[in-house]
Coordinates of C-alpha atoms and ligand atoms in Angstrom, one line a residue:
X26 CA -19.6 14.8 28.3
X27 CA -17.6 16.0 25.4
X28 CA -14.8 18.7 26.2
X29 CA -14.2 21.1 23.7
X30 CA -10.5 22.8 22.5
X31 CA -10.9 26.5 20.8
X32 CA -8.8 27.7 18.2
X33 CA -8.5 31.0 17.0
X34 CA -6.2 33.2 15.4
X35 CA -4.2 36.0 15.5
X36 CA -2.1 38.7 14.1
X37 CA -2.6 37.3 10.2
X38 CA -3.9 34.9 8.3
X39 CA -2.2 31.7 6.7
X40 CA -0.2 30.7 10.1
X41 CA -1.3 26.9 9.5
X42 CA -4.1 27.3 12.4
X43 CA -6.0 24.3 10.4
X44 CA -2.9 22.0 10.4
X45 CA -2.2 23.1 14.4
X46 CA -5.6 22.2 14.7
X47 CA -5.2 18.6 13.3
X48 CA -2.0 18.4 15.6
X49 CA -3.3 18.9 18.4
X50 CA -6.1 16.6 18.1
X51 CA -3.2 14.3 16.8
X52 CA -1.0 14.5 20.1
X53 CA -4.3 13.8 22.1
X54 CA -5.2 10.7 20.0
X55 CA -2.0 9.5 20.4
X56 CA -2.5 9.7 23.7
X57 CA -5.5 7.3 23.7
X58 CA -8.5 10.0 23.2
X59 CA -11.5 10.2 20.9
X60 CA -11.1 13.4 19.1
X61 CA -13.4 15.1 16.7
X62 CA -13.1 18.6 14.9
X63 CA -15.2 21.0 13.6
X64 CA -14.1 24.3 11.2
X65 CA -16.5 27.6 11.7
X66 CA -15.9 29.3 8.7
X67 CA -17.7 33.0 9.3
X68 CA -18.7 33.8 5.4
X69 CA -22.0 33.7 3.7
X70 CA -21.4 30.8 1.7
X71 CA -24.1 27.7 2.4
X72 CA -20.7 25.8 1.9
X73 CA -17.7 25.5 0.3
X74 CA -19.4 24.2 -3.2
X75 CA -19.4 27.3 -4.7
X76 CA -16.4 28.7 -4.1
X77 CA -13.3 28.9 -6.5
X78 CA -10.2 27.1 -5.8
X79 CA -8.5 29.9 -6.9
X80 CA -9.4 32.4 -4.6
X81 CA -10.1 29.7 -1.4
X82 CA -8.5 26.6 -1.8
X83 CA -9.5 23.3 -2.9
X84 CA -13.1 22.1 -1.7
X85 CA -12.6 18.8 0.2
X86 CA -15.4 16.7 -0.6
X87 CA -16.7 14.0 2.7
X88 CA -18.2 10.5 1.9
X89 CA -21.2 12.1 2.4
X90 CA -21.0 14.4 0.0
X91 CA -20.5 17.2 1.9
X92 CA -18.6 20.0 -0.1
X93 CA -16.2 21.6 2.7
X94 CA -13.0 23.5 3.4
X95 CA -9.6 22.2 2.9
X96 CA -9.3 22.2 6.6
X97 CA -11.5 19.2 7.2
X98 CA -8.8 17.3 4.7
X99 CA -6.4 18.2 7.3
X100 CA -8.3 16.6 10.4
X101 CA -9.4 13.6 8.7
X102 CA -6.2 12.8 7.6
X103 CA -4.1 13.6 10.7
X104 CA -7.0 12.2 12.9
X105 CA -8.0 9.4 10.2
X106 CA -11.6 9.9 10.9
X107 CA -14.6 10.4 8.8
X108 CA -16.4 13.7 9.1
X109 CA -20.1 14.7 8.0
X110 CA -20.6 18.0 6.2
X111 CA -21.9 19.2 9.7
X112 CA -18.6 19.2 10.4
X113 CA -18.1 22.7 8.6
X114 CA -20.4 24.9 10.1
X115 CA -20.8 28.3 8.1
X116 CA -22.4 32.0 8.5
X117 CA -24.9 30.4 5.8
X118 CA -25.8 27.5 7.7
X119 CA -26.6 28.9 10.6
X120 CA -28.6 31.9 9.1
X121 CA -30.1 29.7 6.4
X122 CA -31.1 27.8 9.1
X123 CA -32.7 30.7 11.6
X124 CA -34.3 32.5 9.0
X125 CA -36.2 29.1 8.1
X126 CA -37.1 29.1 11.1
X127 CA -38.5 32.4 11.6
X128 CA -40.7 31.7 7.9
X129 CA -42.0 29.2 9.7
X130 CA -43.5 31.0 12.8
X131 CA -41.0 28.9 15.2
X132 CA -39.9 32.3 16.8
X133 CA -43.2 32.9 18.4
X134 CA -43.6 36.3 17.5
X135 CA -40.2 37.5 18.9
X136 CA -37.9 39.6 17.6
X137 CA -35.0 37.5 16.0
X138 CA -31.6 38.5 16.9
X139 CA -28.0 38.0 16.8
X140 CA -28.0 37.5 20.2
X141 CA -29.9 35.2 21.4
X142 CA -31.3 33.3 18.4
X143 CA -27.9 33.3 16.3
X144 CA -25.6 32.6 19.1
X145 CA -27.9 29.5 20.5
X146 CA -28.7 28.1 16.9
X147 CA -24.6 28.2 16.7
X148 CA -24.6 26.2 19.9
X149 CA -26.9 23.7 18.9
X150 CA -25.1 23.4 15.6
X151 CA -21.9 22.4 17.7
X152 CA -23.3 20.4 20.6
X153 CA -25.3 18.2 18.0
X154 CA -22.3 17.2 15.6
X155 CA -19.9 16.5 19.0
X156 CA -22.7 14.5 20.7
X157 CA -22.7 13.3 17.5
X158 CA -19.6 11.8 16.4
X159 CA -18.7 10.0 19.9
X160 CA -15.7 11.9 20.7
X161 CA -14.4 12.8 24.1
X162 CA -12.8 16.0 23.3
X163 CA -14.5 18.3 20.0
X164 CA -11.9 20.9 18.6
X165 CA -13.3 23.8 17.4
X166 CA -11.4 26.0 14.8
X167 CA -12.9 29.4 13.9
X168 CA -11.6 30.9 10.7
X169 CA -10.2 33.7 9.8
X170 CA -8.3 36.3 12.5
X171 CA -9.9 37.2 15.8
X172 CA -11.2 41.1 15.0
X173 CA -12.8 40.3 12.0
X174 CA -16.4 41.6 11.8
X175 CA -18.0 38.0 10.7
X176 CA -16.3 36.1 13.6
X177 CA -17.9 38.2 16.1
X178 CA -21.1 36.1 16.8
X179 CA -18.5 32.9 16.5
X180 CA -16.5 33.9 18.9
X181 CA -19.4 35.6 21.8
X182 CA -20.7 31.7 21.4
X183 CA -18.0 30.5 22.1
X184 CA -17.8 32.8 25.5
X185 CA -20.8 31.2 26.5
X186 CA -20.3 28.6 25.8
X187 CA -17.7 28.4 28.5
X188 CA -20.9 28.9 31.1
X189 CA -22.0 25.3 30.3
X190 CA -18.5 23.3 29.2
X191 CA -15.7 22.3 29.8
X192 CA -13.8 24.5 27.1
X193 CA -10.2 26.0 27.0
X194 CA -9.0 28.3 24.3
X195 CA -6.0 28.1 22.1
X196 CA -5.1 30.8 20.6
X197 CA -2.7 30.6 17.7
X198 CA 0.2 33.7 16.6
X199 CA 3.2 34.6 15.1
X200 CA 6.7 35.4 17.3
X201 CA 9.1 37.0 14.2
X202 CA 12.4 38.3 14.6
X203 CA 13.3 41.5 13.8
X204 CA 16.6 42.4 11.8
X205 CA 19.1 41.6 15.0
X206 CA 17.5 38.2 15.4
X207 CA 15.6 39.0 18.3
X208 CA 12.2 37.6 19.1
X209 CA 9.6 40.2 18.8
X210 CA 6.5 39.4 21.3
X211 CA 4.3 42.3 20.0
X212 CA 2.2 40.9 17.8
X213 CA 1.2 38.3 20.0
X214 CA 0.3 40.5 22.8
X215 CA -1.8 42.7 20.6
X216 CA -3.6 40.1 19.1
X217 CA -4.1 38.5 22.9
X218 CA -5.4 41.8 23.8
X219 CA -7.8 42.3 21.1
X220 CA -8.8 38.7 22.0
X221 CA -9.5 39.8 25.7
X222 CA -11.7 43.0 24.7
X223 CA -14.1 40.0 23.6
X224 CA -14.2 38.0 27.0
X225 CA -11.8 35.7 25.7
X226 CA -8.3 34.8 27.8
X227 CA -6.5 32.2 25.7
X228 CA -5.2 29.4 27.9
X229 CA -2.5 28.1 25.9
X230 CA -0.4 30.4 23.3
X231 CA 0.7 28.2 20.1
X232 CA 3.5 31.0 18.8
X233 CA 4.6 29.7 15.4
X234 CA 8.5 30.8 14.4
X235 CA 11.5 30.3 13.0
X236 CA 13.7 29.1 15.8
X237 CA 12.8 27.5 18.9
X238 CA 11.7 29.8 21.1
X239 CA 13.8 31.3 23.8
X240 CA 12.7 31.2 27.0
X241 CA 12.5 34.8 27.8
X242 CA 10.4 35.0 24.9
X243 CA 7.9 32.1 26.7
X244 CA 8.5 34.2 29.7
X245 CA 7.4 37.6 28.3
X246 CA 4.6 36.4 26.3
X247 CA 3.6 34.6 29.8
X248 CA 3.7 37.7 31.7
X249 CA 1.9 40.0 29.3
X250 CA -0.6 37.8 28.0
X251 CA -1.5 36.4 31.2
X252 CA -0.8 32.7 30.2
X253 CA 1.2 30.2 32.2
X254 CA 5.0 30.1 31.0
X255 CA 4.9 26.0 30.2
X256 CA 1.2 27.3 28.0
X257 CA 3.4 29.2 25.8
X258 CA 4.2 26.5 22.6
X259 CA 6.4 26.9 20.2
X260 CA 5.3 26.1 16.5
X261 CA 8.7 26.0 15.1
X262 CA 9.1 25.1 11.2
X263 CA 9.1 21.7 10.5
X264 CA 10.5 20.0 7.2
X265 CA 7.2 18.2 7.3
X266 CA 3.6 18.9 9.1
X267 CA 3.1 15.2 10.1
X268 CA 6.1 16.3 12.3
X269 CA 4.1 19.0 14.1
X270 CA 2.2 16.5 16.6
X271 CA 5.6 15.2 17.9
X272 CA 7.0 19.1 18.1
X273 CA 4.0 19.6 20.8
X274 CA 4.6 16.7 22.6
X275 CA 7.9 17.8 23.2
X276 CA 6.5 21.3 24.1
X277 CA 5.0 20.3 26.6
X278 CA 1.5 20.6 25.3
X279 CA -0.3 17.6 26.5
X280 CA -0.1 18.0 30.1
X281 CA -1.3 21.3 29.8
X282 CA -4.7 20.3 28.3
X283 CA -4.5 17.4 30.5
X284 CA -4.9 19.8 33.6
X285 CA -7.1 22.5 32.3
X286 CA -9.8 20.1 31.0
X287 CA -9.5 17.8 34.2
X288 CA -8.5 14.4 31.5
X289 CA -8.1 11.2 33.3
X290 CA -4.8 9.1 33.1
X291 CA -4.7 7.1 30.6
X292 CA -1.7 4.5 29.7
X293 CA -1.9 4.8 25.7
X294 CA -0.4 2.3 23.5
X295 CA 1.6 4.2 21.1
X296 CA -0.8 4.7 18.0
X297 CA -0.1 4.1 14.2
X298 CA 1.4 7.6 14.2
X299 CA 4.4 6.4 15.2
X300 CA 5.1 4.6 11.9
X301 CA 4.5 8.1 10.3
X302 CA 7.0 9.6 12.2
X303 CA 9.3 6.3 11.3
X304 CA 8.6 6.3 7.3
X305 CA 9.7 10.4 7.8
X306 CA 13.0 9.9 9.9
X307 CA 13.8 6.8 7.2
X308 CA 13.5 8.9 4.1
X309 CA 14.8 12.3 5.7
X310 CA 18.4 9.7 7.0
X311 CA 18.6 8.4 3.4
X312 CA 21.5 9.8 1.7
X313 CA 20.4 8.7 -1.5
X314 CA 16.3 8.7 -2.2
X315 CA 15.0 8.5 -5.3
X316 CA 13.2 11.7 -7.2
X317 CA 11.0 11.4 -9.3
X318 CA 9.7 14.3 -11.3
X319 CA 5.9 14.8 -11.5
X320 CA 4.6 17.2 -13.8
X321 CA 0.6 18.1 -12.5
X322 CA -1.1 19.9 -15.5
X323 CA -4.0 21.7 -14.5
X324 CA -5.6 25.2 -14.1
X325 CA -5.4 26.9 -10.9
X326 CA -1.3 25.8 -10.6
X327 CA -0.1 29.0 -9.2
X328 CA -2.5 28.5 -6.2
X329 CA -0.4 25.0 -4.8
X330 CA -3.9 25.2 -2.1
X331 CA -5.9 24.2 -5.0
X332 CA -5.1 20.8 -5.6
X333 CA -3.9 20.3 -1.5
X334 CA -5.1 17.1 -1.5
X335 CA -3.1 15.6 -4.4
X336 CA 0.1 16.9 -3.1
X337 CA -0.8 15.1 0.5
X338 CA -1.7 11.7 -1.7
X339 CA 1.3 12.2 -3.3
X340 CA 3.9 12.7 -0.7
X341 CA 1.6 9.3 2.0
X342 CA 2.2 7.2 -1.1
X343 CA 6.3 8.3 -1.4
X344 CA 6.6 8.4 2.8
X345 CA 5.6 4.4 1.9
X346 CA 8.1 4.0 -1.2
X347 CA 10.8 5.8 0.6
X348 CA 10.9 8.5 -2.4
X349 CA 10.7 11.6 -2.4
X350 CA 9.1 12.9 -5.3
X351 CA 9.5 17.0 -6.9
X352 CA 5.9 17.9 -8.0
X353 CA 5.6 20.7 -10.5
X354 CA 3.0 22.9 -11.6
X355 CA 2.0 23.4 -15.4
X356 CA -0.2 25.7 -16.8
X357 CA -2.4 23.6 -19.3
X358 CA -2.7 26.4 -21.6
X359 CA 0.7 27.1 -21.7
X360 CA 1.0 24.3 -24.3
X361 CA -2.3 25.5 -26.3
X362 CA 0.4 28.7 -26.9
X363 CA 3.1 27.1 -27.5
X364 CA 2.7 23.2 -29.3
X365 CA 6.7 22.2 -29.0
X366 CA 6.1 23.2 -25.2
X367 CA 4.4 19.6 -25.2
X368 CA 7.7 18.1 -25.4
X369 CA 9.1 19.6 -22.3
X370 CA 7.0 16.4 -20.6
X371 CA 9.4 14.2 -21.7
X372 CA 12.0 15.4 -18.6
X373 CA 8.9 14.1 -16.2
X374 CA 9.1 10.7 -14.8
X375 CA 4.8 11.0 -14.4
X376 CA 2.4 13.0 -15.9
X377 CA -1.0 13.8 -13.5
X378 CA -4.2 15.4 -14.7
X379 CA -6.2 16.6 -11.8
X380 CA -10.2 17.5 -11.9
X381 CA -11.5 20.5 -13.2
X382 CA -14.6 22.2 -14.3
X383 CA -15.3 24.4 -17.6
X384 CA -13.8 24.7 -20.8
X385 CA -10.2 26.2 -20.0
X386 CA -7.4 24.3 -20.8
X387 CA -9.1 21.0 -22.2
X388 CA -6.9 21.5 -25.1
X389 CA -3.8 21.5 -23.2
X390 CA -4.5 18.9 -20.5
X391 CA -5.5 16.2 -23.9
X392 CA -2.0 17.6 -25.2
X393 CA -0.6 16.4 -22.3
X394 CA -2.3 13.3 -21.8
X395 CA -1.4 12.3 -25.3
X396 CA 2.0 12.7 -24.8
X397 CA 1.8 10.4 -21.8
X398 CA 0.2 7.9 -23.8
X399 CA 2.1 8.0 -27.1
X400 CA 5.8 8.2 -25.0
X401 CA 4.7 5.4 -22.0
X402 CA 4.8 7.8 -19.3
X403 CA 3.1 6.6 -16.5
X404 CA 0.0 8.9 -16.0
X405 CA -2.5 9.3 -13.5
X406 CA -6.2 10.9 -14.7
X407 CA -8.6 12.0 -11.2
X408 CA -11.8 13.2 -12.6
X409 CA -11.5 15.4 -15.5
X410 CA -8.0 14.4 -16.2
X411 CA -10.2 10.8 -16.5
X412 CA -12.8 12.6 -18.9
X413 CA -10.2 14.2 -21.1
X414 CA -8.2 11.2 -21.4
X415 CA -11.2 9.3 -23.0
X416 CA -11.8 12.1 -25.1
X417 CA -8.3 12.5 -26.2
X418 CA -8.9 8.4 -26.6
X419 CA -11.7 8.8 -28.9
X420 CA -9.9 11.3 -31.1
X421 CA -6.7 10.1 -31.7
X422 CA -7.2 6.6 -31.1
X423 CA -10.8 5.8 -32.5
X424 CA -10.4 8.5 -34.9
X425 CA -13.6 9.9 -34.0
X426 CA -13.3 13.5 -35.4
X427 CA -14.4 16.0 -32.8
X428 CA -15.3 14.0 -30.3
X429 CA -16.1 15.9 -26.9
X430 CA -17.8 16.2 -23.4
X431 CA -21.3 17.7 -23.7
X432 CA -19.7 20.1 -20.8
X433 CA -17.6 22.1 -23.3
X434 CA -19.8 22.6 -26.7
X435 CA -21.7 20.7 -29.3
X436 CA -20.2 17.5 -30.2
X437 CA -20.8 15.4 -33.0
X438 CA -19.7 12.5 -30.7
X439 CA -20.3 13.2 -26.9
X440 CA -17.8 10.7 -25.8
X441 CA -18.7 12.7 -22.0
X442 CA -22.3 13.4 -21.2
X443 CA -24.5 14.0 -18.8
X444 CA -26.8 10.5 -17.7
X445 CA -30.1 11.0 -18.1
X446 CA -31.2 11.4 -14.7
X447 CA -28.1 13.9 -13.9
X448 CA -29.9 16.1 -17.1
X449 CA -33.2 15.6 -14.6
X450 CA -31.2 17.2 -12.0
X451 CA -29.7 19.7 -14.1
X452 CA -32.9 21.4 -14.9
X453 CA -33.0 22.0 -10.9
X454 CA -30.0 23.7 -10.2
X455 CA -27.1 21.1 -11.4
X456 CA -26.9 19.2 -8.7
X457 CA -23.5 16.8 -8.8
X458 CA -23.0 13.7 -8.0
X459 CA -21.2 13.8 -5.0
X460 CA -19.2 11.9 -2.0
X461 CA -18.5 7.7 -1.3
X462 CA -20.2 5.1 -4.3
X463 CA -19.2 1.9 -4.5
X464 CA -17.2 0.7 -7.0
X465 CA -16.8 -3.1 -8.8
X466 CA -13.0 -3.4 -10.0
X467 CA -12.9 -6.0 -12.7
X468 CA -10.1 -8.9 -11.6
X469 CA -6.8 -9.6 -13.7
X470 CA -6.6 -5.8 -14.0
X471 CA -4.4 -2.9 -13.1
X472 CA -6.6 -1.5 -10.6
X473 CA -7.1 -4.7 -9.6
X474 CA -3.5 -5.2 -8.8
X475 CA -3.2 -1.7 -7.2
X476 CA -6.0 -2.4 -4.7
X477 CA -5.8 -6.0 -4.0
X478 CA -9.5 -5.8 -3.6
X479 CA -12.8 -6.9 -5.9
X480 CA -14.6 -3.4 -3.8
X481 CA -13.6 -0.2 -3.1
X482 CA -15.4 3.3 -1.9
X483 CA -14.3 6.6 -3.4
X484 CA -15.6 9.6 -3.4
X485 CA -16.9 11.9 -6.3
X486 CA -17.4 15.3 -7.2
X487 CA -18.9 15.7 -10.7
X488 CA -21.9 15.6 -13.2
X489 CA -20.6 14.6 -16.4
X490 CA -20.3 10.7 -17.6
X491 CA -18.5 8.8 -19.9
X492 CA -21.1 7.8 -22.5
X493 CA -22.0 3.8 -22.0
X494 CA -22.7 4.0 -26.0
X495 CA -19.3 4.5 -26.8
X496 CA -17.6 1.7 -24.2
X497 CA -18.0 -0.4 -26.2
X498 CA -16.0 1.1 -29.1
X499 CA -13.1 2.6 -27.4
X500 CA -12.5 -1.6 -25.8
X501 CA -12.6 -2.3 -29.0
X502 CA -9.0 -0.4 -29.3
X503 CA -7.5 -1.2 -26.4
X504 CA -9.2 0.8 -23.7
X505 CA -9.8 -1.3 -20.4
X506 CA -12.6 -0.1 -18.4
X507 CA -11.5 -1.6 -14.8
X508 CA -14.0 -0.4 -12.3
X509 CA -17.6 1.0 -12.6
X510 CA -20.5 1.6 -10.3
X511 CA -23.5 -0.2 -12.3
X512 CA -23.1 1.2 -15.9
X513 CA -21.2 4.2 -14.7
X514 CA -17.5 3.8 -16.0
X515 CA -15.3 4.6 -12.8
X516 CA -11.7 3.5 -13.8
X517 CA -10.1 3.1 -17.0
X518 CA -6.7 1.5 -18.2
X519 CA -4.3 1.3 -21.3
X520 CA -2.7 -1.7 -20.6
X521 CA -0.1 -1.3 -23.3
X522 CA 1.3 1.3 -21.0
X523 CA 3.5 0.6 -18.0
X524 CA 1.1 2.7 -16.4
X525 CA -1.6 4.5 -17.4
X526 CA -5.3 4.5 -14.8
X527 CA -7.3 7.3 -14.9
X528 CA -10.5 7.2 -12.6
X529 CA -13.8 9.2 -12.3
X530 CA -13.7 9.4 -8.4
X531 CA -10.9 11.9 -6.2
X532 CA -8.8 9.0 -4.6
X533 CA -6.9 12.0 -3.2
X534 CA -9.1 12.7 -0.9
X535 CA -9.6 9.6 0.7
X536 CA -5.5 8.6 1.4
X537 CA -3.6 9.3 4.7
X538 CA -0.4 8.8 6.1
X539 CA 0.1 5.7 6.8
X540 CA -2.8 4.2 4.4
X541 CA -1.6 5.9 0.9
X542 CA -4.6 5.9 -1.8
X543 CA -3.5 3.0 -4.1
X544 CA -3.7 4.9 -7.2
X545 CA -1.1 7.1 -5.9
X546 CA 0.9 4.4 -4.9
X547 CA 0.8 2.2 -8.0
X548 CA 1.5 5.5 -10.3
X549 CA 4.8 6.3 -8.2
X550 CA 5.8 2.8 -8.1
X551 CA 6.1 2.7 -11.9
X552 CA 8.1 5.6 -12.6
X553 CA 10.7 3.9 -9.7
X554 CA 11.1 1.1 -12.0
Ligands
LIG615 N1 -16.2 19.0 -15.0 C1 -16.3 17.6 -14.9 C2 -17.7 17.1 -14.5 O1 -18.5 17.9 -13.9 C3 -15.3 17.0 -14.0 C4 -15.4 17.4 -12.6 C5 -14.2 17.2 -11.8 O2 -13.1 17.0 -12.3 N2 -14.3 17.3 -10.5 O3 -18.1 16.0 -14.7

C-alpha cells in the first residue's frame, strides 16, 4: 500500500514548496524508501506546453514527452527518478477528462458534479500514477496557496482521501522577523487556520526563515496551530538547495513521518547523496575555486526560472569540477541595438545559447554565437542555440547569403526546416517532437569524448530540423556533425575550436547531482584550461 505525504502552502507564493517537496522525498530515500511525487497544478491548462516561460517558468520536458512544470525537474533530480507526464496532474486533465466522459454517456444519466465526479476522477488520477510507479510513499504537492479558489476541489480530495489512506499533511509557511528581530508566528497561524476551515490539520509545519528557529517560536506555532513542538521544522536558508535534505534530517523530520505513517525500521546504507553533500562542503572549504564567467544569451533572462534547468546543469557539472562558475544573463537583442555590445563577450570564459521559439532575438543570439566561434570561446548550443549556430554557419562560413530556419521567414536557403512528416503534423495542430530519442554519436569525436559512449538518450522539445540537403555542404567547411538519430542531425562540432558542441536535444534536463550531463561538463572543463 502506497502512503502518501501532502504538501500545501501557505501565506504566499514562491516559498520553495517544490524544492521542500523534493527534500523531503530526498531525506526519506536516503533513508532506504521508494519515493515518488506528483505536482497538482489547479489551472486550466491541459499542461504546461503552452505556457510562457516568462510568465510560469521553464516547461520541463519527461522522456516521455510529457510537457510539465519546473517542479517535476526538481523531484527527478533530487529523487533521480524518471517521471511520466501523469505525474503532473492539472485542472485540465482532470476536466478534460470528466467531461469526455460525460460526451460519452459514461455518467449514466447523472448530474455531473464537483463533488462527486471531480473529486473521485482526481482520486483515480493519483491512486493510478502511485500504484503506478512502485513507490512506497507518493508525495503530493498542490500548487499555488491554500485559499485559492482553483485548489479548492484539490485540496476536499485530498480530505477524503484521508478516509481510505494512510496520508499526513505538510504544510509549508513563512516565520519573518519583524524590525527588532523577533520571530513573527502570525502568518503561519492564519494560514494554518485557513487550512483548518477546509478539514485540513497539518501534521508537520515546514516554517522557512532566516535564522534557525528559536524554540519558543516552535513552541508557539505548536500551541496555536495544534502541531506537535518536534513537527515544527525549520527551513532555514541554505547557501545551496541540495543542502536542504540534510537541514531536515537535523530537524528532526524523519522520525516524525516515521511515526505518523506507521514506516518500518529500516537500516539504510547511506545513499549517493552523501557524495552531494561531499562535492558541496569541498568546494564551499576551498579558499581558492576557480570562476569562470558564463555569459547565457537568450530571451526570457530577467526571469532566471526560465532556463531553471540550465542553471541546475550548470552548477552538477561545477559541484564535479570543484568550480564555481558566475552565470549571467544577456538580453539577445541587446546586441541587435547596440553592434560593439558584441564585444563585451570577450570578458566571458563561455558563451551558452539556450532553446527558444519565434523570431526574437535570432539576430542577437547568431551575433553571439559568431563571436564565440571567430574568438575560440568555448560555446555550448541546446536547441535553438544549436539551430542558430548552423545558420550563423551557413552565412558566414558557407557564404550562403540569407540563409535561415523556415521558422522565422522565407529563405532562399532553409538551412532549418521542418521534415516532411513534422509539416504532416503541422497541418494538425504543430505537434513537436518531444521527450527521450536515441542518439548514434560518431567515434573519434568531441561528443564522443564527452560521453564515453557510442549511445546516448536525450530528450527533445522542438519541430524544426537541420536540413539533411545542406550536411553535406557545411562538412565540407569544417562542420562535424557528431550524433544523429537516423538522418536527423542531433550534435554538431567545430573542431578547430577548443570547444564548440551545440546539440538539438535539452541535455539540461536530463543531468543531476551527482551524474552531471556531459555536455555541461566538457563545456566547463574547457574554459578551466
Ligand atoms: N524553435 C525551434 C524549433 O521549434 C527550437 C525549439 C527549442 O529551442 N526548444 O525547432
Amino acid at each position: 500500500m502506497v502512503k502518501y505525504i501532502v504538501v500545501t502552502g501557505g501565506v504566499m507564493s514562491g516559498l520553495g514548496k517544490g524544492i521542500t517537496t523534493a527534500s523531503i522525498g530526498r531525506l526519506l530515500k536516503n533513508k532506504g524508501y521508494e519515493v515518488t511525487a506528483i505536482k497538482i497544478d489547479p489551472y486550466l491548462n491541459v499542461d504546461a506546453g503552452t505556457m510562457n516561460p516568462y510568465q510560469h517558468g521553464e516547461v520541463f520536458v519527461l522522456d516521455d514527452g510529457g510537457e510539465v512544470d519546473l517542479d517535476l525537474g526538481n523531484y527527478e533530480r533530487f529523487l533521480d527518478i524518471e517521471l511520466t507526464k501523469d505525474h503532473n496532474i492539472t485542472t485540465g486533465k482532470v476536466y478534460l477528462s470528466v467531461i469526455t466522459k460525460e460526451r460519452r454517456g459514461e455518467y449514466l444519466g447523472s448530474t455531473v458534479q464537483i463533488i462527486p465526479h471531480i473529486t473521485d476522477e482526481i482520486k483515480r488520477q493519483i491512486k493510478d500514477v502511485a500504484e503506478r510507479s512502485e513507490a512506497e510513499i507518493c508525495l503530493i504537492e498542490v500548487g499555488g496557496t491554500v485559499g485559492d479558489i482553483e485548489s479548492m476541489p484539490f485540496l476536499e480530495t485530498l480530505r477524503q482521501l484521508r478516509m481510505e489512506e494512510e496520508v499526513m499533511f505538510v504544510h509549508v509557511t513563512l516565520v519573518l522577523n519583524d524590525a527588532q528581530g523577533e520571530q513573527k508566528t502570525k502568518p503561519t497561524q492564519h494560514s494554518v487556520k485557513e487550512l483548518r476551515e477546509l478539514g485540513l490539520q497539518p501534521d508537520v509545519i515546514v516554517a522557512r526563515c532566516r535564522e534557525p528557529l528559536l524554540d519558543s517560536t516552535k513552541e508557539k506555532i505548536s500551541l496555536f496551530c495544534d502541531v506537535k513542538k518536534e513537527a515544527v521544522i525549520g527551513a532555514v536558508d541554505v547557501d545551496d538547495i541540495y543542502r536542504l535534505p540534510s537541514v531536515f534530517a537535523e530537524e528532526g523530520l524523519f522520525d516524525v513521518i516515521k511515526e505518523k505513517l506507521k514506516l518500518d525500521d529500516r537500516d539504510a546504507m547511506e545513499s549517493s547523496w552523501e557524495n552531494v553533500v561531499i562535492q558541496l562542503d569541498s568546494i564551499s572549504r576551498r579558499k581558492h575555486v576557480k570562476m569562470p564567467r558564463i555569459a547565457i544569451v537568450g530571451k526570457y533572462t530577467h526571469l532566471v526560472d526560465s532556463y531553471l534547468s540550465i542553471r541546475e546543469a550548470i552548477k552538477h557539472a561545477a559541484m564535479e569540477l570543484g568550480c564555481k562558475p558566475k552565470i549571467e544573463w544577456i538580453e539577445a537583442e541587446e546586441f541587435e541595438e547596440d553592434e560593439e555590445g558584441v564585444e563585451r563577450l570577450w570578458d566571458y570564459h563561455g558563451i551558452l545559447v539556450p532553446g527558444g521559439f519565434g523570431t526574437r532575438g535570432v539576430e542577437g543570439k547568431m551575433m553571439a554565437i559568431r563571436y564565440a566561434r571567430e574568438h575560440d570561446i568555448p560555446y555550448l548550443g541546446l536547441c535553438l542555440g544549436m539551430q542558430l549556430s548552423i545558420v550563423e554557419f551557413a552565412r558566414n562560413v558557407v557564404g550562403l547569403e540569407g540563409a535561415g530556419s523556415t521558422e522565422w521567414s522565407e529563405t532562399p536557403h532553409p538551412v532549418i526546416d521542418l521534415l516532411p512528416e513534422q509539416k504532416k503534423l503541422k497541418d494538425y495542430g504543430g505537434t513537436m517532437r518531444l521527450g527521450g530519442y536515441e542518439i548514434d554519436i560518431v567515434e573519434g569525436t568531441l561528443a564522443h569524448q564527452i560521453y564515453g559512449r557510442k549511445k546516448i538518450r536525450e530528450r527533445h522539445r522542438h519541430r524544426y530540423e537541420v536540413n539533411p540537403k545542406y550536411v553535406p555542404l557545411l562538412q565540407k567547411h569544417g562542420l562535424v556533425i557528431s550524433g544523429t538519430h537516423k538522418e536527423r542531425v542531433e550534435i554538431i562540432e567545430f573542431p578547430k575550436n577548443r570547444f564548440y558542441l551545440a546539440t538539438q536535444f535539452h541535455p539540461e534536463f536530463n543531468s543531476r547531482p551527482g551524474k552531471a550531463s556531459p555536455p555541461f561538463v566538457g563545456f566547463l572543463r574547457s574554459m578551466l584550461r
